[in-house]
Each structure stands twice: as structure tokens, then as C-alpha cells.
Amino acid sequence: MKKTMIRNPKTTAVLTALLVAGMATTPVFAETVYTPVEGTKTTFTKYVLMDRTANVPNAKFSFTVAPGAAVEATTDTAKVYAGVGTPKIADIVFSTTDVVHTAKTEDDKGLDMGKYTGFAKKTGTIDFSDCSFTEPGIYRYVVTETATTNMGVTNDKDATRTLDVYVIDD
């Protein structure tokens, strides 16, 4: 039986994607924070930062997950395999009925609110259960946020992040 652990090679956070977004009348900033887990799924929190008196925008954020490039081992690093299979990832949808939070909880401790005084958040999932890992190792994927068509939202210039999945043989 194989155990899958999803992690970023440099930190304990799997990956962080930053999106700069702006509404026509209210500045909005969106951030995605991924956390490591054991199992076949990883979750991430998508944040929309705004003034606490603003309404959450109607906005949909979509992502794709594709195999990354393999990297040969060196004296300092382990071999990295190209990802296998097609992980599933659902869209994250915000609406004007979502709650605007004004205080961070323990779960939000990594969130840098900058000049913003409120935020909305949603949880997303990347599911690797249909991916067949044939041997232990590090499997690399590229997660890309699709350019949004939401009016007033500007995407991050770098919408692509690397996600490493650590497969451990029990």
C-alpha cells in the first residue's frame, strides 16, 4: 500500500498563488493558500481580500493541474518524476452573499491582509485518487489558475505554481 503526501519541496505549505484583483469601485485582492496533507487529496483556501464594508464580488476561479517536468537527482536533491494521471480540481465560486470576515482565525494565520480590513474565503480540493503512482518518489505537477473573465478582476501575472506530491511506500 502506498501513502501519498502532498508537499512543496521548499516549505511545508504546498503552494501559494497570489492573484491581484480589483473591482470597479472597491479594491479586491485574492490569495490562495495550500496546506500539506496525507492521503489522496489536498485542500487549499482561496481568499478574496477587500474593505470590510465591501460586498464579496461574484467571481469564479478555475484551475488546471498538469504533469510537471521531471528532474534528475543531484548530490543535493532527489529525483523528481513528471506527474502521472489527471488530478481533479473544482472551480471556486464567490458570491455577494458570502460572509466578509474581519478577524483572522488560526486557520488564516498565513494570510497577509496588507491594507485590507476584510476577507471572504472558500476551500478548494485537488483530488489525486485517480492517479496511479507506480513507485515511491516525488511527482511534480503544475497548477495554473485560468485567466478569469470576472468583470473587474485582474489575474496575477504569474498564475502558475509547482506542486510536488510525495509518494511513500509503507
mmCIF file of C-alpha atoms in Angstrom:
data_model
loop_
_atom_site.group_PDB
_atom_site.id
_atom_site.type_symbol
_atom_site.label_atom_id
_atom_site.label_comp_id
_atom_site.label_asym_id
_atom_site.label_seq_id
_atom_site.Cartn_x
_atom_site.Cartn_y
_atom_site.Cartn_z
ATOM 1 C CA MET A 1 0.000 0.000 0.000
ATOM 2 C CA LYS A 2 1.297 3.439 -0.872
ATOM 3 C CA LYS A 3 0.767 6.576 1.163
ATOM 4 C CA THR A 4 0.630 9.860 -0.700
ATOM 5 C CA MET A 5 1.812 13.061 0.934
ATOM 6 C CA ILE A 6 1.434 16.316 -0.925
ATOM 7 C CA ARG A 7 4.104 18.938 -0.187
ATOM 8 C CA ASN A 8 6.112 21.777 -1.625
ATOM 9 C CA PRO A 9 9.813 20.937 -1.866
ATOM 10 C CA LYS A 10 10.916 24.162 -0.141
ATOM 11 C CA THR A 11 8.339 24.755 2.594
ATOM 12 C CA THR A 12 5.569 22.988 4.458
ATOM 13 C CA ALA A 13 2.966 24.925 2.518
ATOM 14 C CA VAL A 14 2.155 23.040 -0.661
ATOM 15 C CA LEU A 15 1.917 26.157 -2.737
ATOM 16 C CA THR A 16 0.764 29.697 -2.627
ATOM 17 C CA ALA A 17 -0.787 31.508 -5.526
ATOM 18 C CA LEU A 18 -1.334 35.225 -5.441
ATOM 19 C CA LEU A 19 -3.900 36.960 -7.549
ATOM 20 C CA VAL A 20 -4.281 40.671 -7.774
ATOM 21 C CA ALA A 21 -7.908 41.580 -8.297
ATOM 22 C CA GLY A 22 -9.779 44.841 -8.406
ATOM 23 C CA MET A 23 -13.464 45.652 -8.523
ATOM 24 C CA ALA A 24 -14.679 48.743 -10.327
ATOM 25 C CA THR A 25 -15.273 50.692 -7.116
ATOM 26 C CA THR A 26 -13.599 48.623 -4.399
ATOM 27 C CA PRO A 27 -10.070 47.189 -4.493
ATOM 28 C CA VAL A 28 -10.076 43.415 -4.044
ATOM 29 C CA PHE A 29 -7.109 41.082 -3.631
ATOM 30 C CA ALA A 30 -7.370 37.299 -3.995
ATOM 31 C CA GLU A 31 -4.892 34.845 -2.493
ATOM 32 C CA THR A 32 -4.722 31.046 -2.491
ATOM 33 C CA VAL A 33 -3.016 29.189 0.361
ATOM 34 C CA TYR A 34 -2.359 25.426 0.074
ATOM 35 C CA THR A 35 -1.590 23.204 3.060
ATOM 36 C CA PRO A 36 0.139 19.793 3.247
ATOM 37 C CA VAL A 37 -1.948 16.686 3.917
ATOM 38 C CA GLU A 38 -1.551 12.935 3.984
ATOM 39 C CA GLY A 39 -3.815 10.982 1.647
ATOM 40 C CA THR A 40 -5.003 11.413 -1.911
ATOM 41 C CA LYS A 41 -6.371 14.954 -1.630
ATOM 42 C CA THR A 42 -5.008 18.340 -0.711
ATOM 43 C CA THR A 43 -7.127 21.303 0.205
ATOM 44 C CA PHE A 44 -6.430 24.962 -0.247
ATOM 45 C CA THR A 45 -8.071 28.171 0.836
ATOM 46 C CA LYS A 46 -8.903 30.837 -1.692
ATOM 47 C CA TYR A 47 -9.139 34.314 -0.152
ATOM 48 C CA VAL A 48 -10.627 37.498 -1.531
ATOM 49 C CA LEU A 49 -9.346 40.499 0.412
ATOM 50 C CA MET A 50 -11.321 43.742 0.471
ATOM 51 C CA ASP A 51 -12.506 46.565 2.665
ATOM 52 C CA ARG A 52 -14.697 45.195 5.468
ATOM 53 C CA THR A 53 -17.664 47.263 4.254
ATOM 54 C CA ALA A 54 -17.451 45.970 0.664
ATOM 55 C CA ASN A 55 -19.572 43.197 -0.788
ATOM 56 C CA VAL A 56 -17.864 39.997 -1.869
ATOM 57 C CA PRO A 57 -17.722 40.026 -5.670
ATOM 58 C CA ASN A 58 -19.452 37.416 -7.814
ATOM 59 C CA ALA A 59 -16.317 35.674 -9.047
ATOM 60 C CA LYS A 60 -15.334 32.210 -10.257
ATOM 61 C CA PHE A 61 -11.762 30.956 -10.057
ATOM 62 C CA SER A 62 -10.773 27.946 -12.191
ATOM 63 C CA PHE A 63 -7.596 25.893 -12.140
ATOM 64 C CA THR A 64 -5.899 23.185 -14.195
ATOM 65 C CA VAL A 65 -3.429 20.583 -12.966
ATOM 66 C CA ALA A 66 -0.964 19.068 -15.450
ATOM 67 C CA PRO A 67 2.169 16.925 -15.150
ATOM 68 C CA GLY A 68 5.312 18.939 -14.485
ATOM 69 C CA ALA A 69 8.780 18.290 -15.862
ATOM 70 C CA ALA A 70 10.927 15.502 -14.459
ATOM 71 C CA VAL A 71 14.209 16.498 -12.800
ATOM 72 C CA GLU A 72 17.193 14.193 -12.427
ATOM 73 C CA ALA A 73 18.719 13.698 -8.988
ATOM 74 C CA THR A 74 21.809 15.624 -7.940
ATOM 75 C CA THR A 75 24.070 15.291 -4.927
ATOM 76 C CA ASP A 76 21.772 17.787 -3.132
ATOM 77 C CA THR A 77 18.305 16.875 -4.411
ATOM 78 C CA ALA A 78 16.172 13.801 -5.003
ATOM 79 C CA LYS A 79 14.906 12.736 -8.416
ATOM 80 C CA VAL A 80 11.544 14.257 -9.342
ATOM 81 C CA TYR A 81 9.184 12.378 -11.668
ATOM 82 C CA ALA A 82 6.720 14.062 -14.013
ATOM 83 C CA GLY A 83 3.230 13.832 -12.533
ATOM 84 C CA VAL A 84 1.048 10.918 -13.600
ATOM 85 C CA GLY A 85 -2.671 10.856 -14.308
ATOM 86 C CA THR A 86 -5.075 13.761 -14.280
ATOM 87 C CA PRO A 87 -5.862 15.187 -10.839
ATOM 88 C CA LYS A 88 -9.317 16.710 -10.460
ATOM 89 C CA ILE A 89 -9.872 20.249 -9.239
ATOM 90 C CA ALA A 90 -13.215 22.030 -8.965
ATOM 91 C CA ASP A 91 -13.896 25.713 -9.566
ATOM 92 C CA ILE A 92 -14.167 28.013 -6.569
ATOM 93 C CA VAL A 93 -17.107 30.403 -6.718
ATOM 94 C CA PHE A 94 -17.621 33.508 -4.576
ATOM 95 C CA SER A 95 -20.896 35.437 -4.424
ATOM 96 C CA THR A 96 -22.240 38.608 -2.895
ATOM 97 C CA THR A 97 -23.995 36.502 -0.229
ATOM 98 C CA ASP A 98 -20.661 35.218 1.166
ATOM 99 C CA VAL A 99 -19.601 36.445 4.599
ATOM 100 C CA VAL A 100 -16.958 39.156 4.899
ATOM 101 C CA HIS A 101 -14.667 38.248 7.824
ATOM 102 C CA THR A 102 -12.819 40.962 9.728
ATOM 103 C CA ALA A 103 -10.732 38.829 12.098
ATOM 104 C CA LYS A 104 -8.315 36.024 11.212
ATOM 105 C CA THR A 105 -8.591 32.621 12.912
ATOM 106 C CA GLU A 106 -5.760 30.128 13.491
ATOM 107 C CA ASP A 107 -6.520 28.696 10.027
ATOM 108 C CA ASP A 108 -5.878 32.105 8.464
ATOM 109 C CA LYS A 109 -2.563 32.780 10.230
ATOM 110 C CA GLY A 110 -0.542 32.681 6.988
ATOM 111 C CA LEU A 111 -2.759 35.270 5.329
ATOM 112 C CA ASP A 112 -1.141 38.677 4.799
ATOM 113 C CA MET A 113 -4.038 41.142 4.630
ATOM 114 C CA GLY A 114 -1.841 44.132 3.885
ATOM 115 C CA LYS A 115 -4.003 47.237 3.743
ATOM 116 C CA TYR A 116 -7.276 45.293 3.551
ATOM 117 C CA THR A 117 -9.660 45.084 6.531
ATOM 118 C CA GLY A 118 -11.921 42.226 5.415
ATOM 119 C CA PHE A 119 -11.869 38.961 3.515
ATOM 120 C CA ALA A 120 -14.009 36.134 2.178
ATOM 121 C CA LYS A 121 -12.694 32.591 1.901
ATOM 122 C CA LYS A 122 -13.561 29.277 0.276
ATOM 123 C CA THR A 123 -11.958 25.837 0.447
ATOM 124 C CA GLY A 124 -10.951 24.009 -2.729
ATOM 125 C CA THR A 125 -9.667 20.467 -3.237
ATOM 126 C CA ILE A 126 -7.204 18.802 -5.591
ATOM 127 C CA ASP A 127 -8.036 15.091 -5.839
ATOM 128 C CA PHE A 128 -5.285 12.643 -6.817
ATOM 129 C CA SER A 129 -7.293 9.447 -6.162
ATOM 130 C CA ASP A 130 -7.491 8.580 -9.893
ATOM 131 C CA CYS A 131 -3.720 8.951 -10.336
ATOM 132 C CA SER A 132 -1.791 5.658 -10.335
ATOM 133 C CA PHE A 133 1.584 6.142 -8.703
ATOM 134 C CA THR A 134 3.682 3.090 -9.581
ATOM 135 C CA GLU A 135 6.549 3.633 -7.172
ATOM 136 C CA PRO A 136 7.578 5.834 -4.245
ATOM 137 C CA GLY A 137 9.064 9.188 -5.122
ATOM 138 C CA ILE A 138 8.329 12.832 -5.775
ATOM 139 C CA TYR A 139 5.853 13.542 -8.578
ATOM 140 C CA ARG A 140 5.678 17.088 -9.923
ATOM 141 C CA TYR A 141 2.575 18.878 -11.173
ATOM 142 C CA VAL A 142 1.913 22.371 -12.453
ATOM 143 C CA VAL A 143 -1.204 24.114 -11.111
ATOM 144 C CA THR A 144 -2.382 27.016 -13.238
ATOM 145 C CA GLU A 145 -5.165 29.413 -12.431
ATOM 146 C CA THR A 146 -7.179 30.079 -15.567
ATOM 147 C CA ALA A 147 -7.451 33.739 -16.503
ATOM 148 C CA THR A 148 -10.750 34.895 -15.087
ATOM 149 C CA THR A 149 -13.476 36.528 -17.105
ATOM 150 C CA ASN A 150 -14.976 38.155 -13.997
ATOM 151 C CA MET A 151 -15.569 41.849 -14.609
ATOM 152 C CA GLY A 152 -13.215 43.991 -12.564
ATOM 153 C CA VAL A 153 -10.883 41.132 -11.544
ATOM 154 C CA THR A 154 -7.272 41.200 -12.680
ATOM 155 C CA ASN A 155 -5.295 37.963 -12.645
ATOM 156 C CA ASP A 156 -1.844 37.542 -11.192
ATOM 157 C CA LYS A 157 0.816 37.835 -13.903
ATOM 158 C CA ASP A 158 2.284 34.535 -12.646
ATOM 159 C CA ALA A 159 -0.736 32.229 -12.323
ATOM 160 C CA THR A 160 1.325 29.015 -12.431
ATOM 161 C CA ARG A 161 2.672 27.214 -9.381
ATOM 162 C CA THR A 162 4.552 23.942 -8.831
ATOM 163 C CA LEU A 163 3.012 21.189 -6.700
ATOM 164 C CA ASP A 164 5.077 18.203 -5.569
ATOM 165 C CA VAL A 165 3.374 15.003 -4.437
ATOM 166 C CA TYR A 166 5.477 12.754 -2.196
ATOM 167 C CA VAL A 167 4.522 9.087 -2.555
ATOM 168 C CA ILE A 168 5.816 6.925 0.278
ATOM 169 C CA ASP A 169 5.746 3.111 0.197
ATOM 170 C CA ASP A 170 4.505 1.668 3.506
#
